[in-house]
């Protein structure tokens, strides 16, 4: 089963928004509220900054839509909708 986990804070909605727009289920871990998860995150990736997204062992550090879509394509397949959605997302960001 594909598992996506987003390590985030209360003021970091970008990855969550992207995944929700794509209908991708994910588990959110708020490192502001979970000190043990924050320590584990640093031990695993060497990074404390958020967002960090883990997909079946593959990590994307920061908000990088291209890397997130690439990782999702590896896990869910090369569905054309990812490319179309990323294109639309980028257009909206430029406004």
C-alpha positions as a Python dict, from the first residue, in 0.01 Angstrom:
ca = {
    (1, 'X'): (0, 0, 0),
    (2, 'X'): (126, 347, -87),
    (3, 'X'): (188, 559, 221),
    (4, 'X'): (246, 934, 212),
    (5, 'X'): (346, 1118, 528),
    (6, 'X'): (382, 1496, 544),
    (7, 'X'): (590, 1639, 829),
    (8, 'X'): (475, 1993, 879),
    (9, 'X'): (379, 2273, 1116),
    (10, 'X'): (59, 2467, 1167),
    (11, 'X'): (172, 2740, 928),
    (12, 'X'): (294, 2517, 644),
    (13, 'X'): (-2, 2418, 422),
    (14, 'X'): (153, 2397, 74),
    (15, 'X'): (229, 2024, 44),
    (16, 'X'): (-95, 1934, 220),
    (17, 'X'): (-288, 2153, -23),
    (18, 'X'): (-115, 1999, -326),
    (19, 'X'): (-189, 1645, -210),
    (20, 'X'): (-549, 1727, -122),
    (21, 'X'): (-603, 1885, -465),
    (22, 'X'): (-480, 1560, -621),
    (23, 'X'): (-693, 1341, -398),
    (24, 'X'): (-384, 1171, -252),
    (25, 'X'): (-444, 1036, 98),
    (26, 'X'): (-170, 1125, 343),
    (27, 'X'): (-87, 1124, 710),
    (28, 'X'): (9, 1457, 864),
    (29, 'X'): (266, 1479, 1143),
    (30, 'X'): (286, 1822, 1305),
    (31, 'X'): (638, 1849, 1444),
    (32, 'X'): (542, 2152, 1655),
    (33, 'X'): (308, 1931, 1854),
    (34, 'X'): (503, 1605, 1845),
    (35, 'X'): (858, 1642, 1981),
    (36, 'X'): (936, 1273, 1937),
    (37, 'X'): (841, 1292, 1569),
    (38, 'X'): (1058, 1603, 1529),
    (39, 'X'): (1359, 1419, 1677),
    (40, 'X'): (1293, 1115, 1457),
    (41, 'X'): (1268, 1340, 1150),
    (42, 'X'): (1607, 1499, 1220),
    (43, 'X'): (1761, 1157, 1289),
    (44, 'X'): (1622, 1019, 962),
    (45, 'X'): (1681, 1306, 719),
    (46, 'X'): (1930, 1529, 899),
    (47, 'X'): (1691, 1819, 841),
    (48, 'X'): (1456, 2001, 1079),
    (49, 'X'): (1294, 2232, 824),
    (50, 'X'): (945, 2161, 699),
    (51, 'X'): (770, 2052, 495),
    (52, 'X'): (923, 1712, 445),
    (53, 'X'): (729, 1447, 257),
    (54, 'X'): (797, 1075, 276),
    (55, 'X'): (649, 836, 20),
    (56, 'X'): (729, 470, 82),
    (57, 'X'): (1082, 555, 196),
    (58, 'X'): (1150, 826, -63),
    (59, 'X'): (1193, 1176, 84),
    (60, 'X'): (1126, 1521, -59),
    (61, 'X'): (1270, 1801, 152),
    (62, 'X'): (1089, 2135, 128),
    (63, 'X'): (806, 2236, -100),
    (64, 'X'): (919, 2110, -439),
    (65, 'X'): (613, 2031, -654),
    (66, 'X'): (826, 1875, -931),
    (67, 'X'): (998, 1635, -691),
    (68, 'X'): (669, 1552, -517),
    (69, 'X'): (496, 1475, -847),
    (70, 'X'): (796, 1269, -963),
    (71, 'X'): (790, 1064, -643),
    (72, 'X'): (414, 1017, -668),
    (73, 'X'): (448, 904, -1030),
    (74, 'X'): (698, 639, -923),
    (75, 'X'): (458, 514, -658),
    (76, 'X'): (125, 550, -840),
    (77, 'X'): (236, 523, -1202),
    (78, 'X'): (290, 772, -1483),
    (79, 'X'): (-69, 889, -1507),
    (80, 'X'): (-104, 1190, -1740),
    (81, 'X'): (-314, 1370, -1479),
    (82, 'X'): (-2, 1444, -1274),
    (83, 'X'): (157, 1644, -1554),
    (84, 'X'): (-165, 1829, -1628),
    (85, 'X'): (-221, 1905, -1261),
    (86, 'X'): (134, 2030, -1213),
    (87, 'X'): (97, 2257, -1516),
    (88, 'X'): (-226, 2403, -1378),
    (89, 'X'): (-74, 2439, -1031),
    (90, 'X'): (222, 2635, -1169),
    (91, 'X'): (-8, 2865, -1365),
    (92, 'X'): (-208, 2943, -1053),
    (93, 'X'): (110, 3015, -855),
    (94, 'X'): (220, 3276, -1112),
    (95, 'X'): (-96, 3483, -1067),
}
